[in-house]
Amino acid sequence: MAFDLKDFQNKLWKTADALRANSGLKYNEFSTPVLGLIFLRFADYRFQKAKPDIEKLKNKSSRRAFDEKTAYEARGILYVPEKASFKYLLSLPEGESIGKAINDAMTLMENNNKERLAGVLPKGYLRIPDFLLVDTMKVFNDFKFEKENGDVFGKVYEYFLGKFASSEGQKGGEFYTPTCLVKLLVEIMKPFKGAIYDPACGSGGMFVQTAEFAKRENKDEDKSVNDLITVFGQEKTEETVRWCKMNLAVHGLEGNVISANSFYEDEYTYEVEDKKSEKGKKTEKGSIGQFDFVLANPPFNVDGVDKERLKGDKRFPFGLPKADNANYLWIQMFYSALKTPKDGENARAGFVMPNSASDARQTEQTIREKIIKDNAVDVMVSVGSNMFHNVTLPCTLWFLDKGKKNTDRKDKVLFLDVREIYRTIDRAHREFTDEQIEFITNIVKLYRGEKPDYKWGSKKLTLEKFPDEKYQDVKGLCKVATIEEIEKQGWSLNAGRYVGVAEVEEEDYIFEDKLKELNSELEKLNNDSKKLEEKIAHNIKELLGVRVK
């Protein structure tokens, strides 16, 4: 019988939810201990799987010279001491505290993997009754790993992050981005190697998918993923930083992730030559011009940012927007973090934005115009609604490329409208399949003059639209627009303005989906209208001398 990942994930979620319901933990308290157990189980699985090969290496080498921990680290695998293994924990005699044993296991993991895990793992398991911990661990332990299931616990970890995002009422993208969206960003960005930055890194999904891409595309078997890419992230919430570090560690990734509010703190540090220093180097701070790639899904429409604190900040070269949302602060932050590329180098950013940012007016339009005129905007992708676990709004993927001005794509932008491309998960959720991701990516490759890829089965889809494997505009799907055309549209980056509407059969028109999408847009406009009315009323009262509370 084929393994059903969705059924398995649902079973695990029900078990974890039962733990919360029967332990007295609040909804915002049970996520971390559950993720800690999933982390421990997955780390233990990877360790046990690699153990026979490591033992062979140990037997072949001089035992005195062989460093077992280093051998595991070289494979990107965490070292798991015996007393931290699931087998040991589940074999404890009745009456011995399982909560204390798990706390000790987490401490052992931190002590044996200090560079990746120091101070990261949860240790509040004494608050949970032993029988609940045992029941939960048994469910996690019962799954029989098989070769064809691949990185199943990685998928489970991502699934739980999404469920916690939904159940705890987090804003879209605040700490979890659906894997399919991250995968599409990465496939279009092509981060083979280099320095990767995410100033709103959440649980680290951008880094994990970047690592998967780099490993798959790497032709040098002697290089590990950490030889190919270096990752740096900022995230304002301490708890989410810990989740991110766990996520990186369990996937064998090394990274520098810190807790910082990226609006006001730019904590990236690097070394530069300094002949006056004894070491010949000195440490500088700041992200400007430091990264080959930027990948991010920042929280949308953040208001209340103190613009006074940002005056003079060089991360915002095109000015501070007057609108009370941070969308164009994020966009400039991503833009300014990219290197100025030399020949053959990359300087690309890919990020998620609400649709409203593509058409925003006033100072935001002025900023957008400057970025377009700088030839930094490369590709814009309109994505449909219900892609996130916890919000229904559609979104737009932005792709910047500072090296584009040196190519034949200068003064052009590719617009893609993929709102009708998706697979339905349930009434409230959709996703892209690997085949669909590859098809969308192939359009971008053709636009860039590259060969399409068919490893995920998109050949039929691609050749239907591009029979000669050459880029062409397709009504309702894609359009290459010049800067002159964009100027005529008021510097809009809304794909719908350029690609047009494809002719569809009446039975293919899903009225309910369209209505939901329009309703989501209407809710956003109504909220914006209400805020504007309140602001106008406030200003009028001030002008009339009425005391405003």
mmCIF file of C-alpha atoms in Angstrom, residues 301-303 324-325 525-537:
data_model
loop_
_atom_site.group_PDB
_atom_site.id
_atom_site.type_symbol
_atom_site.label_atom_id
_atom_site.label_comp_id
_atom_site.label_asym_id
_atom_site.label_seq_id
_atom_site.Cartn_x
_atom_site.Cartn_y
_atom_site.Cartn_z
ATOM 1 C CA ASN A 301 0.993 45.986 5.017
ATOM 2 C CA VAL A 302 2.744 46.508 8.365
ATOM 3 C CA ASP A 303 1.688 49.829 9.827
ATOM 4 C CA ASP A 324 1.414 53.906 6.651
ATOM 5 C CA ASN A 325 2.511 50.463 5.520
ATOM 6 C CA LEU A 525 -10.115 48.275 -0.033
ATOM 7 C CA ASN A 526 -12.837 48.701 2.596
ATOM 8 C CA ASN A 527 -10.267 48.502 5.401
ATOM 9 C CA ASP A 528 -8.032 51.024 3.644
ATOM 10 C CA SER A 529 -11.051 53.286 3.074
ATOM 11 C CA LYS A 530 -12.021 53.136 6.751
ATOM 12 C CA LYS A 531 -8.494 54.086 7.840
ATOM 13 C CA LEU A 532 -8.471 56.968 5.349
ATOM 14 C CA GLU A 533 -11.870 58.248 6.555
ATOM 15 C CA GLU A 534 -10.660 58.196 10.171
ATOM 16 C CA LYS A 535 -7.480 60.053 9.229
ATOM 17 C CA ILE A 536 -9.423 62.714 7.255
ATOM 18 C CA ALA A 537 -11.871 63.187 10.138
#
